[in-house]
XYZ file of C-alpha atoms in Angstrom:
631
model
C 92.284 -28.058 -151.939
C 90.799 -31.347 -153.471
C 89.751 -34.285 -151.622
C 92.552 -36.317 -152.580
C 94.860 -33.639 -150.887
C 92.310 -34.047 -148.077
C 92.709 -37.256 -147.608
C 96.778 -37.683 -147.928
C 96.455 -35.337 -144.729
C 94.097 -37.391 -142.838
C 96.903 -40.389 -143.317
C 99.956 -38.466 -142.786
C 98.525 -37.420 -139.115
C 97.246 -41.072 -139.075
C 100.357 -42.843 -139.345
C 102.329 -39.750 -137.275
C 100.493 -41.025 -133.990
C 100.895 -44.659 -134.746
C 104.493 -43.788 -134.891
C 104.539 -41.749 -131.184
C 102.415 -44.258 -129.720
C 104.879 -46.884 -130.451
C 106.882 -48.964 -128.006
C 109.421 -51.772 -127.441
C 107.932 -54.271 -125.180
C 111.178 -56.501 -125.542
C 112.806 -53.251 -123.155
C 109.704 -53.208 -121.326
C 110.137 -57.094 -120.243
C 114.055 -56.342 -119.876
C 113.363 -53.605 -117.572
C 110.947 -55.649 -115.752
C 113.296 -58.368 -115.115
C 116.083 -56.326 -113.797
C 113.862 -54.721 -111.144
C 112.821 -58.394 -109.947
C 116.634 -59.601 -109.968
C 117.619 -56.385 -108.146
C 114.749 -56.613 -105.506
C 115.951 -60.081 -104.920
C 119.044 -59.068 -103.904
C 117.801 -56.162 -101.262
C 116.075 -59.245 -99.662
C 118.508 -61.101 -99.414
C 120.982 -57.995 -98.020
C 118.164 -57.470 -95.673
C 117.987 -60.879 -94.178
C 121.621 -60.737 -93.322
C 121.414 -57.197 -91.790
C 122.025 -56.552 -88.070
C 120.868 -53.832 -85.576
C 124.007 -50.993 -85.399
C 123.700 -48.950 -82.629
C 126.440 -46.182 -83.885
C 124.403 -45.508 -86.685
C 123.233 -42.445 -86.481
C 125.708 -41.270 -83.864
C 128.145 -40.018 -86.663
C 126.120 -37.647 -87.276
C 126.780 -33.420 -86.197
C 125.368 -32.727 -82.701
C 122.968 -30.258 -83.854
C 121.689 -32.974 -86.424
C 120.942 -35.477 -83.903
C 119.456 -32.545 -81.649
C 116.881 -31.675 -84.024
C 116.634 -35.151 -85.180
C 115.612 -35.989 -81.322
C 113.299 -32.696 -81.156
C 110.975 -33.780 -84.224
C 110.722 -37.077 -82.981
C 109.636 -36.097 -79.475
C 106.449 -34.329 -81.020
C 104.793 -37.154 -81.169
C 105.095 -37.005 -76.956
C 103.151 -33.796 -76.495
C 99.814 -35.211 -75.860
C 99.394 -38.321 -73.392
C 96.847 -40.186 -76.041
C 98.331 -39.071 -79.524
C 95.968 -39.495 -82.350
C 96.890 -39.837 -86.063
C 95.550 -39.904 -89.386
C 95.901 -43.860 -90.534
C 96.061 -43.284 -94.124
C 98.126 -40.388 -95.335
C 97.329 -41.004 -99.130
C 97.688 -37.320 -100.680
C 99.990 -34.450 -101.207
C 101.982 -32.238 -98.267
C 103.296 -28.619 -99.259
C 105.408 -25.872 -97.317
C 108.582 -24.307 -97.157
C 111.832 -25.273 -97.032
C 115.089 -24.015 -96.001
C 118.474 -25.922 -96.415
C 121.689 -25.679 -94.746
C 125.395 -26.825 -94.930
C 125.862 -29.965 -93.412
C 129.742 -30.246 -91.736
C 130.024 -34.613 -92.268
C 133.831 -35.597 -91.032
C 133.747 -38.478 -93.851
C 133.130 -36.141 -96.885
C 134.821 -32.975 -97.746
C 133.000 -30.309 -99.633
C 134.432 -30.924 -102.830
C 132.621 -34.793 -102.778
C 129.408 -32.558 -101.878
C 129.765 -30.354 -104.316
C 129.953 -32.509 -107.259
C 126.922 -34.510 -106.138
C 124.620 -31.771 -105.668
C 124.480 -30.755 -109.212
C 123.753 -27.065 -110.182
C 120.431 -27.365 -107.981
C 120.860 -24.337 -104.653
C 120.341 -27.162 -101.689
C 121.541 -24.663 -99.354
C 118.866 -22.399 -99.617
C 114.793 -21.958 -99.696
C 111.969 -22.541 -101.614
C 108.496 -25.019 -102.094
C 108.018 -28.214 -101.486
C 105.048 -30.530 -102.842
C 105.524 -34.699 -101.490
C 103.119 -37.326 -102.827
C 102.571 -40.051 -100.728
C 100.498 -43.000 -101.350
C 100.008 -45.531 -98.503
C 99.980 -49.504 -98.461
C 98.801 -51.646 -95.656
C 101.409 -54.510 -94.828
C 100.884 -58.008 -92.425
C 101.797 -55.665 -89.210
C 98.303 -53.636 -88.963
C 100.298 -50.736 -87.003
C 102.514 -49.768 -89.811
C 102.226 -49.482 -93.532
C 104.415 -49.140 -96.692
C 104.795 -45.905 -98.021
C 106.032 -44.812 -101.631
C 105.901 -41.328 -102.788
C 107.880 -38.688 -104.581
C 109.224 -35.053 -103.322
C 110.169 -31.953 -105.355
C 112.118 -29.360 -103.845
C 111.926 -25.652 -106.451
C 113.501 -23.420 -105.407
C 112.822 -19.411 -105.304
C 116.081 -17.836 -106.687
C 115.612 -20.144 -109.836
C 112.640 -21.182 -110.572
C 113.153 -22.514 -113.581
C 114.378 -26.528 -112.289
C 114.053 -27.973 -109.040
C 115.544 -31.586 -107.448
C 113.257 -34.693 -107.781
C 113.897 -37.497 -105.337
C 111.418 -40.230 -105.250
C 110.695 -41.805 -102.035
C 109.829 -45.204 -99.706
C 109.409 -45.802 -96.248
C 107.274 -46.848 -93.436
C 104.500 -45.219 -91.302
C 104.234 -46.177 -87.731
C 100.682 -45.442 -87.434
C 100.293 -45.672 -83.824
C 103.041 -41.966 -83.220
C 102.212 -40.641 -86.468
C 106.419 -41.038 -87.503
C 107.341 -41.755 -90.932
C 110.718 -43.103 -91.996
C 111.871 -42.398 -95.280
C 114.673 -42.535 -98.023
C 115.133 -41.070 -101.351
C 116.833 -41.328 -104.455
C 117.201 -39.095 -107.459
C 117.018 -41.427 -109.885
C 113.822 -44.365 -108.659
C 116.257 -46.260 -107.187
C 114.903 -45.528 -103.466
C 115.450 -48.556 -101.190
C 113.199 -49.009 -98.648
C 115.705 -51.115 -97.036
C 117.992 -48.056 -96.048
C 115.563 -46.683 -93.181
C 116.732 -49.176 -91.081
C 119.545 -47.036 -90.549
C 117.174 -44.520 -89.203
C 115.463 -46.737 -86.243
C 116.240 -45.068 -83.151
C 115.958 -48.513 -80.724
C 116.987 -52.419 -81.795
C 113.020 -53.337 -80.808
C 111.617 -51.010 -83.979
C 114.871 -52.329 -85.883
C 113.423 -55.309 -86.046
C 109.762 -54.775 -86.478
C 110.933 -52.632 -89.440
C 113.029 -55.166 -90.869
C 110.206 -57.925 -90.382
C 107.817 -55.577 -92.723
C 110.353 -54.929 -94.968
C 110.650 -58.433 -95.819
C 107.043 -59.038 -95.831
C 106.791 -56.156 -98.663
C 109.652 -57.109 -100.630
C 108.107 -60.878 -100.653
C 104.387 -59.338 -101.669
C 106.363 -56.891 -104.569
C 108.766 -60.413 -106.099
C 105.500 -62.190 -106.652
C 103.560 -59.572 -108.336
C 106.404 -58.223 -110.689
C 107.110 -62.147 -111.430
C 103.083 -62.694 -112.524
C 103.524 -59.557 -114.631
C 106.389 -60.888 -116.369
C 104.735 -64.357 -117.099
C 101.743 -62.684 -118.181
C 104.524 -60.742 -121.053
C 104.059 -57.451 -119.675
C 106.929 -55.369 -118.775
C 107.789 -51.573 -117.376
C 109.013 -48.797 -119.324
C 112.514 -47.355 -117.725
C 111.932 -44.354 -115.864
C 112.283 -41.351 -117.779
C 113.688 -38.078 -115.955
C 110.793 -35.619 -114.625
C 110.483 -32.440 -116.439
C 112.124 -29.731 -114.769
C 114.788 -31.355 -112.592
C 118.261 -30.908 -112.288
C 120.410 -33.815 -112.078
C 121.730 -34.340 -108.646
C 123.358 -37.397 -106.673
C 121.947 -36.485 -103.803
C 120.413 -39.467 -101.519
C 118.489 -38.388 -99.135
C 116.901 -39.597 -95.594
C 114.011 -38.020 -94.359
C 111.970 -37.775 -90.740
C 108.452 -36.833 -91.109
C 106.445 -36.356 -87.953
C 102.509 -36.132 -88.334
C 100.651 -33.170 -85.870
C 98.426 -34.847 -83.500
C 94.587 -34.709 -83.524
C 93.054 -32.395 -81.221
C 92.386 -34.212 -77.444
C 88.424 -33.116 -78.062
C 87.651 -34.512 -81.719
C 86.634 -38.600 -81.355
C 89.116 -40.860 -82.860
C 85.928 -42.697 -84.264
C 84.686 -39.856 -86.186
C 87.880 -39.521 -87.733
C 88.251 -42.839 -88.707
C 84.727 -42.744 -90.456
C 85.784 -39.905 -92.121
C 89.120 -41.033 -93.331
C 87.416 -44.791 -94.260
C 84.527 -42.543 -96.147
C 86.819 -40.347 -97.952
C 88.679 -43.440 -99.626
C 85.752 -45.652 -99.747
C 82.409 -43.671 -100.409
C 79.392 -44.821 -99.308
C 77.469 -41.828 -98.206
C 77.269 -42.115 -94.926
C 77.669 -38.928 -93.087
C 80.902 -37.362 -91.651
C 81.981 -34.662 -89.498
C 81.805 -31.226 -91.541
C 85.326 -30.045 -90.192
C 87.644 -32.374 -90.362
C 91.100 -31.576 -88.596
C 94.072 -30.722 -90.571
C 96.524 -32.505 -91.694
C 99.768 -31.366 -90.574
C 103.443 -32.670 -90.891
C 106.997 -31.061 -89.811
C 109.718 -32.558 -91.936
C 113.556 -32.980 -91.413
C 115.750 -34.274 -94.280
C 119.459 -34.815 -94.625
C 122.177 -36.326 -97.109
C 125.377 -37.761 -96.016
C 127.048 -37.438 -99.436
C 125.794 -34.145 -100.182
C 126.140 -32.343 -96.445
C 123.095 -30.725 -96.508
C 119.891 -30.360 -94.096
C 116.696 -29.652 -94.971
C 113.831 -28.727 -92.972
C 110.166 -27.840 -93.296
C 108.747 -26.952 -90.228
C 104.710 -27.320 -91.738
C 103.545 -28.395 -94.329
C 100.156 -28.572 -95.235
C 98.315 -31.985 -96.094
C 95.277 -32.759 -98.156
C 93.963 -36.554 -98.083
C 93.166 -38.074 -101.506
C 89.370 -38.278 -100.906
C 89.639 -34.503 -100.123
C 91.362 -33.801 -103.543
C 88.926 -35.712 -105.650
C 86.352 -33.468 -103.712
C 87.577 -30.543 -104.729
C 87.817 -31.909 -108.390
C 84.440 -32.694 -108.320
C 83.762 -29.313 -107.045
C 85.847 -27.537 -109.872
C 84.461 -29.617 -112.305
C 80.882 -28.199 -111.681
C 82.370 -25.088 -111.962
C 83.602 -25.264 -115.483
C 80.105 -26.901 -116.602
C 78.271 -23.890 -115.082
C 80.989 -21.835 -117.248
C 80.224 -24.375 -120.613
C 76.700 -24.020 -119.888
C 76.592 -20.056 -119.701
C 79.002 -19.859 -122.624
C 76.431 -22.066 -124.590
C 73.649 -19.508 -123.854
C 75.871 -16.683 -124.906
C 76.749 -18.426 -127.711
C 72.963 -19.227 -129.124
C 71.836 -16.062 -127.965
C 74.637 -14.236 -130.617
C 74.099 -16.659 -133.599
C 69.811 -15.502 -133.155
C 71.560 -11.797 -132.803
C 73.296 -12.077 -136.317
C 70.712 -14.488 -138.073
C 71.059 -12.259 -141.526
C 73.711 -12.269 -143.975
C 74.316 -9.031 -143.778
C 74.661 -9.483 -139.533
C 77.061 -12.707 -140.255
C 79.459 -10.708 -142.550
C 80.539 -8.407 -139.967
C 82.076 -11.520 -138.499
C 85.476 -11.793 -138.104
C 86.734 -15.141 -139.904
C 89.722 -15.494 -137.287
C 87.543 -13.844 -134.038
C 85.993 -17.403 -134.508
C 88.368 -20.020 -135.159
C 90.681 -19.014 -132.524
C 87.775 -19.433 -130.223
C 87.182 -22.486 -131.579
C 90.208 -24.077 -131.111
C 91.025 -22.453 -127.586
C 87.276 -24.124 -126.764
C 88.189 -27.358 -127.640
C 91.333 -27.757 -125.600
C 89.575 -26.953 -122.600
C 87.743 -30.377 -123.718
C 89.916 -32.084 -124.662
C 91.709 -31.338 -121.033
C 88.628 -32.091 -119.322
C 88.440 -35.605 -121.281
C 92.014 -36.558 -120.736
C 91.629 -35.564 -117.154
C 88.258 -37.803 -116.786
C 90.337 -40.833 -118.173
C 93.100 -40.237 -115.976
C 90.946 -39.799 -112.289
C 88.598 -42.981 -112.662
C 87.012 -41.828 -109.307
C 85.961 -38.350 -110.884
C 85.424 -39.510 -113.827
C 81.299 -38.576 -114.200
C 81.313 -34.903 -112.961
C 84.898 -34.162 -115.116
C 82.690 -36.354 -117.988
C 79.824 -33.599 -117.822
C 82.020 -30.810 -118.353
C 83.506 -32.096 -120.810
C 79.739 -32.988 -122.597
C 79.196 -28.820 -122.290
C 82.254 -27.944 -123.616
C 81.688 -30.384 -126.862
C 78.584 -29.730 -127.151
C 79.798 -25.892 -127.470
C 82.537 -26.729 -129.495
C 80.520 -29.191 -131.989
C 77.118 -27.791 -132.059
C 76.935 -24.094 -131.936
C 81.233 -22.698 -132.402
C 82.032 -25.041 -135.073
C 78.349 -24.832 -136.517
C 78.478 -20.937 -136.200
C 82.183 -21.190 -137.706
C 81.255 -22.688 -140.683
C 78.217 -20.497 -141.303
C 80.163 -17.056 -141.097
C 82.691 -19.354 -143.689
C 79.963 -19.531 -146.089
C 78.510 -16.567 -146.345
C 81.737 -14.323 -146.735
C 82.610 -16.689 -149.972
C 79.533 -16.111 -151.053
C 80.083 -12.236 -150.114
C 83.636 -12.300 -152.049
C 85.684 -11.677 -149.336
C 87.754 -14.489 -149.584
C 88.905 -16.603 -152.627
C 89.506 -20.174 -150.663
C 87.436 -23.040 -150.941
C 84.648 -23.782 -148.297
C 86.770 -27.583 -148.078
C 90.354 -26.151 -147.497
C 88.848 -23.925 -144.458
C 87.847 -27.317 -142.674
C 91.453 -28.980 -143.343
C 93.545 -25.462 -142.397
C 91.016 -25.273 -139.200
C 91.953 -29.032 -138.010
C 95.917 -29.086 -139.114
C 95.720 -25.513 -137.078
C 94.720 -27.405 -133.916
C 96.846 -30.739 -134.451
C 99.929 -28.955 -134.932
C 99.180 -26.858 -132.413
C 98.952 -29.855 -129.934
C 102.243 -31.310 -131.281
C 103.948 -27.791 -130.727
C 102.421 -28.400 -126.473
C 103.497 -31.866 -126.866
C 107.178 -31.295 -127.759
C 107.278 -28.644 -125.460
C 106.492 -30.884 -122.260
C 110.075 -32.552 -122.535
C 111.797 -29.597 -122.581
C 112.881 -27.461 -119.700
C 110.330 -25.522 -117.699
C 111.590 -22.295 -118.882
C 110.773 -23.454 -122.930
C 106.912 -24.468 -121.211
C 106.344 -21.363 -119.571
C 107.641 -19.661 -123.257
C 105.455 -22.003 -125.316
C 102.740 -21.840 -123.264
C 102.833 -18.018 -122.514
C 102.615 -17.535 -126.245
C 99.639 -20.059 -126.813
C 98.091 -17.826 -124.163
C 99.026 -14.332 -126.128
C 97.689 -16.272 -129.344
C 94.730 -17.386 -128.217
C 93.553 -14.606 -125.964
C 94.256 -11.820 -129.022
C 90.646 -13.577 -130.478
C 89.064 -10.023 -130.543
C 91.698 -8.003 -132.834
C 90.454 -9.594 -135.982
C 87.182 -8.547 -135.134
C 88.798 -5.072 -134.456
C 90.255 -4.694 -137.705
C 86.942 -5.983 -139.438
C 85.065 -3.232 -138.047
C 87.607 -0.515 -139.135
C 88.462 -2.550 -142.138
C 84.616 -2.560 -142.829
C 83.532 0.090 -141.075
C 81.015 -2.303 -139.471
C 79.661 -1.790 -135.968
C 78.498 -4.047 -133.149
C 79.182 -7.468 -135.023
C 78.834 -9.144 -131.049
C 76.737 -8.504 -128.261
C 78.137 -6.611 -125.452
C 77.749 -9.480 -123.373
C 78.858 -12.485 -125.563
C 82.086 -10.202 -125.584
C 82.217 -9.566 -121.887
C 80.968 -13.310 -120.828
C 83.334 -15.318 -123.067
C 86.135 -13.204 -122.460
C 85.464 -13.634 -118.731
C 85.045 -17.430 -119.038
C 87.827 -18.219 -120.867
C 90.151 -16.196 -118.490
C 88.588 -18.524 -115.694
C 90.806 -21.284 -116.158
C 94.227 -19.319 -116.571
C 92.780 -17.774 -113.493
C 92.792 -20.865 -111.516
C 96.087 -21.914 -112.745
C 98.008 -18.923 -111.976
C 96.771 -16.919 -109.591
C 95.186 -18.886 -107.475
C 98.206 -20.426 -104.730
C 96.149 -23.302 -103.462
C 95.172 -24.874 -106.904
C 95.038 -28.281 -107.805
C 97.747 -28.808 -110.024
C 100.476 -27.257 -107.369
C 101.750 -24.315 -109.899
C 103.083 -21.483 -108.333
C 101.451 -18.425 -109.136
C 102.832 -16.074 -111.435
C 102.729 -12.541 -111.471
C 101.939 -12.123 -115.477
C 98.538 -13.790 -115.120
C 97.696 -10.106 -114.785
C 99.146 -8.716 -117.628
C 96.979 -11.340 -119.599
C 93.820 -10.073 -118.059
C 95.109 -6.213 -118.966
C 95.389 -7.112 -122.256
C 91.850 -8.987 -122.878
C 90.285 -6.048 -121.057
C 91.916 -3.961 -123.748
C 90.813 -5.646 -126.334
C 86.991 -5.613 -124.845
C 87.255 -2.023 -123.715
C 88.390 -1.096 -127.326
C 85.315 -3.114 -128.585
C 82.827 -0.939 -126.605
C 84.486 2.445 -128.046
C 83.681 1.036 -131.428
C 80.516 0.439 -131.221
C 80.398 3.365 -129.044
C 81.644 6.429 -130.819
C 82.047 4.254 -134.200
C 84.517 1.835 -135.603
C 86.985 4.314 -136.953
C 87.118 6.414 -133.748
C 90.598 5.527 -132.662
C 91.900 5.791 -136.228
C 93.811 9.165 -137.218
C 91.468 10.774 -140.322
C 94.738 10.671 -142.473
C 94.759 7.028 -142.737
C 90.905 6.178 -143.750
C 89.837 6.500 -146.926
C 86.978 8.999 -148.337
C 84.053 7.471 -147.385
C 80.916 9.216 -147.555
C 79.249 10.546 -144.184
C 75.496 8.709 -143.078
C 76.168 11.481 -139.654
C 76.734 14.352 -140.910
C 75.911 17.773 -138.929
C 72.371 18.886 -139.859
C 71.613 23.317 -140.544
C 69.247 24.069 -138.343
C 66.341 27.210 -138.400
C 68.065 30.307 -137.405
C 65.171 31.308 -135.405
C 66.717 31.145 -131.788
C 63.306 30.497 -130.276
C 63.271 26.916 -131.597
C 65.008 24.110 -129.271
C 64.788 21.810 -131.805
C 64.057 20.852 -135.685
C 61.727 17.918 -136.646
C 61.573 15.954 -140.250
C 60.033 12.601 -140.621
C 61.749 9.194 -141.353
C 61.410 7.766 -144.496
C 60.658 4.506 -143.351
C 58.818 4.647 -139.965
C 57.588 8.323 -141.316
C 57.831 9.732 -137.583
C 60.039 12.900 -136.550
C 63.638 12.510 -136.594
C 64.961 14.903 -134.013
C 67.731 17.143 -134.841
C 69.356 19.011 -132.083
C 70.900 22.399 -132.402
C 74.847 22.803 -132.082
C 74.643 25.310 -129.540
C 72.240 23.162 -127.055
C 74.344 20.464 -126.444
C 77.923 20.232 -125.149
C 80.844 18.953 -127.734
C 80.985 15.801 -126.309
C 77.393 14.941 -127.220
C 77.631 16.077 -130.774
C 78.493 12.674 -132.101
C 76.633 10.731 -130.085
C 73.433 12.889 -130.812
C 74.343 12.119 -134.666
C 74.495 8.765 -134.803
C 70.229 8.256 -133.896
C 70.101 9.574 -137.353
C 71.196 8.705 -141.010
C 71.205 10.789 -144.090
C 71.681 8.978 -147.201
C 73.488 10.864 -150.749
C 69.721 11.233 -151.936
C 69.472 13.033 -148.972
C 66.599 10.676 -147.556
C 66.613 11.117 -143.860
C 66.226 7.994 -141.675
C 66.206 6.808 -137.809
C 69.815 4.524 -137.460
C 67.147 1.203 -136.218
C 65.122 1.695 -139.024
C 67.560 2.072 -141.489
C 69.478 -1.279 -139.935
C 66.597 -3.318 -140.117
C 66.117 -2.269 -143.628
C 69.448 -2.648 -144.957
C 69.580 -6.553 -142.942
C 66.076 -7.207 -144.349
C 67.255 -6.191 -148.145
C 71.043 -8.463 -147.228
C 68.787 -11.423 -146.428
C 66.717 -11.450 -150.302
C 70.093 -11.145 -151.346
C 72.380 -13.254 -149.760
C 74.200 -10.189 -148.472
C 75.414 -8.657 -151.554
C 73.460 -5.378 -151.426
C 73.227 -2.098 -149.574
C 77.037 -2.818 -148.265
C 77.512 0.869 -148.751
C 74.775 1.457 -146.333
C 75.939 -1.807 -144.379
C 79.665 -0.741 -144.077
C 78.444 2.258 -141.816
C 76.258 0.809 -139.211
């Protein structure tokens, strides 16, 4: 490939992201606008709203009953205590139910549920993120739920969700909407008394004032919003929903000042010191929809604060530099193990470049996540320095050197230059391929992404068909393949088989099958360099090849245990066992500490090895590959 080629490459992918990173800000501004106008006008509704006492007593008896029970949780302790600032993620289960609403009939319901299963069970994962308003006892909540559910996994519902926490009984009043159209302003349907009626009215305003101003400096300042695109994964539904979610008290015996240092050091670090077990964070949710008939309930659901998931980032973070650190080791400690020619040609061209590129989109994951959690950003930053400097300095570096030297060997006819440009259009595409696939359905990302896993963990069956291909042995270390196979299963690992991981994916039973199959490959790895690369291979399909193992006569005197005859090169005994002293099993093993060459020069294996690498290097590894081809 020339350079010119090269280079209309380099612009074509050039001007392709230009293109996707492209926007209308006109739309933006337009978008922006319509927000401001329609946020005006729920101000305005809720200035002229008054208290309705027969709001909520439309509602089925058992409703209201269990409405009334969740509620009166917040009443089992004399001196409830609450987290303040519920910032972070809940999960549990769910279980839905019919709804029987006199004003709807069940063909309304039906046609604004959608094809999502409301009336039945799965998990739930809500976002919250907490603002403080001018009433210090209760702040402004906006957040997002997904409900998946467990007969079909592949979509769930997204609603997207705001509200108000009363802080002081741990309540929070909530609405959502399928489509980010959730009005705050609805949960004053919800208030069980006129007296919290108003208060919640009186914040309302206050927050809808605070929101006019801001989205009015952004538009002067010619900034706009991009519409709201739906989430990945989610069937369309109509369903609006209203939602009760009642916090679990603190336990009577912890000290509401150590939890408010904790809470106040978790969101604003300074170091100080904080208790070492925290209490949990606990929530019991009821949700309904009058124009869908349907109640939901989760009866706990787990919380984790903010500060506590940017701990545990921090946490996992270490743990993938102690992986790119130990994978760096491995890595040097193989490129001094094949420092000859004739060492570097036993290489599989593919084993590498498929490591490669499944190397460098664990950094680039680790860099895109660094950008996108500021308050992480240093320890997700250092793994991401071990995994380039892996990538850039000895894979890439090692890459091209086992490039070289097989065109220099003959075994491929390609330039050294087109390698580099197949090796980076390989990974772009490859990203474009993940890219396209993250607007699709979850079904086509679990596809795509199962085979970029099959793809990328088959690394080691190049190398396999190299050896018998070659009839080359022990091209890796034993524990360069063992280690990197280990640590690049760490992060599938985490993703799908561990249940409490970070990124809230379910885990999935074929995680295993992955791990089945890269223990294959390693396990058929060890047999080759074992019992021989061609052990596995029926005799009928290898070609005549002559034999450096062959059986040797022994004396016929059945005194003698044993026959010596002196190597060639190191000129000690080479010992030759009998047939009949050794079970079957041995034979071949016992063979292989020797070599006997067609001048029928008798040799130890090592010191033939050495030889044969020593003669590879004066020769840029273009001689002895008869003798090579057998070690």
């Amino acid at each position: 490939m020339t350079s010119q080629t090269a280079g209309n490459y380099l612009l074509f992918l050039f001007i392709l992201l230009i293109l996707l990173g492209f926007r209308d800000n006109q739309a933006a501004r337009d978008e922006l606008a319509r927000i401001i106008d329609a946020t005006r006008n729920l101000t305005q509704a809720l200035k002229n709203e008054t208290y309705n006492a027969n709001s909520t007593k439309s509602l089925p008896d058992e409703l209201q009953r269990d409405i009334r029970h969740l509620l009166a949780l917040n009443n089992e302790t004399t001196h409830g205590r609450y987290y303040q600032n519920i910032t972070g993620t809940f999960r549990g289960q769910w279980q839905g139910k019919e709804l029987a609403l006199a004003e709807h009939n069940g063909t309304y319901n039906e046609s604004n549920r959608g094809q999502f299963l409301f009336n039945s069970s799965g998990n739930a994962i809500m976002s919250l993120a907490t603002y403080p308003t001018r009433n210090t006892s209760v702040a402004f909540i906006e957040g997002s739920i997904r409900l998946d559910n467990e007969r079909e996994s592949d979509r769930g519902a997204y609603f997207f969700l705001e509200g108000l926490h009363y802080q002081q009984n741990g309540t929070i009043f909530l609405v959502g909407a399928p489509n980010n159209t959730a009005e705050a302003s609805n949960i004053t349907a919800l208030m069980p008394d006129e007296a919290m009626f108003n208060e919640t009215k009186s914040v309302l305003l206050g927050v809808y004032d605070k929101r006019i101003a801001e989205l009015e400096a952004q538009l002067a300042r010619g900034e706009g919003i991009i519409p709201g695109q739906d989430q990945m994964g989610t069937e369309e539904t109509g369903c609006y929903l209203r939602l009760y979610l009642q916090l679990k008290a603190i336990a009577p015996d912890i000290a509401l000042s150590d939890v408010a240092q904790y809470e106040k050091e978790l969101h604003h670090p300074t170091g100080m010191p904080v208790m070492s077990m925290p209490p949990p964070l606990e929530a019991s949710l009821l949700s309904y929809s009058n124009n869908c008939g349907i109640e939901i309930t989760a009866s706990s659901m787990d919380g984790m604060l903010v500060g506590e998931f940017y701990h545990r980032v921090a946490l996992l973070s270490i743990a993938a530099a102690i992986v790119g650190i130990a994978q760096i080791l491995l890595m040097i400690s193989q490129m001094e193990y094949t420092q000859t020619p004739t060492g570097i040609t036993k290489i599989a061209y593919w084993t590498i470049t498929l490591q490669c590129i499944m190397d460098g989109y664990v950094c680039v994951g680790l860099l895109t996540a660094a950008l996108v959690l500021r308050q992480v950003f240093l320890p997700l930053v250092t793994a991401a320095f071990f995994a380039l400097v892996l990538i850039t300095i000895c894979e890439v570096r090692y890459w091209g050197l086992v490039r070289r030297i097989q065109l220099l060997s003959g075994d491929s006819d390609s330039s050294d230059n087109s390698a580099y440009i197949r090796f980076y259009v390989l990974a772009i595409c490859s990203l474009l391929v993940y890219w396209m696939a993250g607007s699709r359905s979850v079904a086509w990302q679990e596809i795509v992404l199962g085979i970029g896993f099959v793809i990328g963990h088959s690394s080691w069956w190049p190398q396999v068909w190299r050896n018998i291909q070659r009839g080359t042995r022990k091209p890796f270390q034993k524990r360069y393949i063992i280690g990197m196979t280990m640590a690049r299963l760490a992060c599938p690992l985490y993703m799908f088989a561990c249940p409490e991981n970070l990124i809230y994916h379910r885990s999935t039973p074929w995680i295993w099958t992955l791990v089945a199959y890269d223990a294959l490959q390693v396990i058929v790895l060890c047999i080759q360099d074992r019992f021989g690369p061609r052990f596995l291979v029926p005799q009928r399909f290898l070609p005549q090849v002559y034999n450096y193992h062959p059986i040797l006569p022994t004396p016929d005197d059945v005194e003698a245990a044993t026959e010596s005859r002196d190597c060639c090169i190191c000129m000690r005994p080479v010992e030759i066992v009998p047939r009949d002293h050794m079970p079957g099993s041995s034979i071949g093993l016992a063979r292989n500490a020797y070599m006997l060459t067609p001048c029928d020069h008798l040799f130890h294996t090592p010191c033939l090895e050495q030889a044969a690498c020593q003669l590879g290097t004066m020769c840029d590894g273009r001689a002895c590959q008869g003798i090579s081809a057998s070690l």
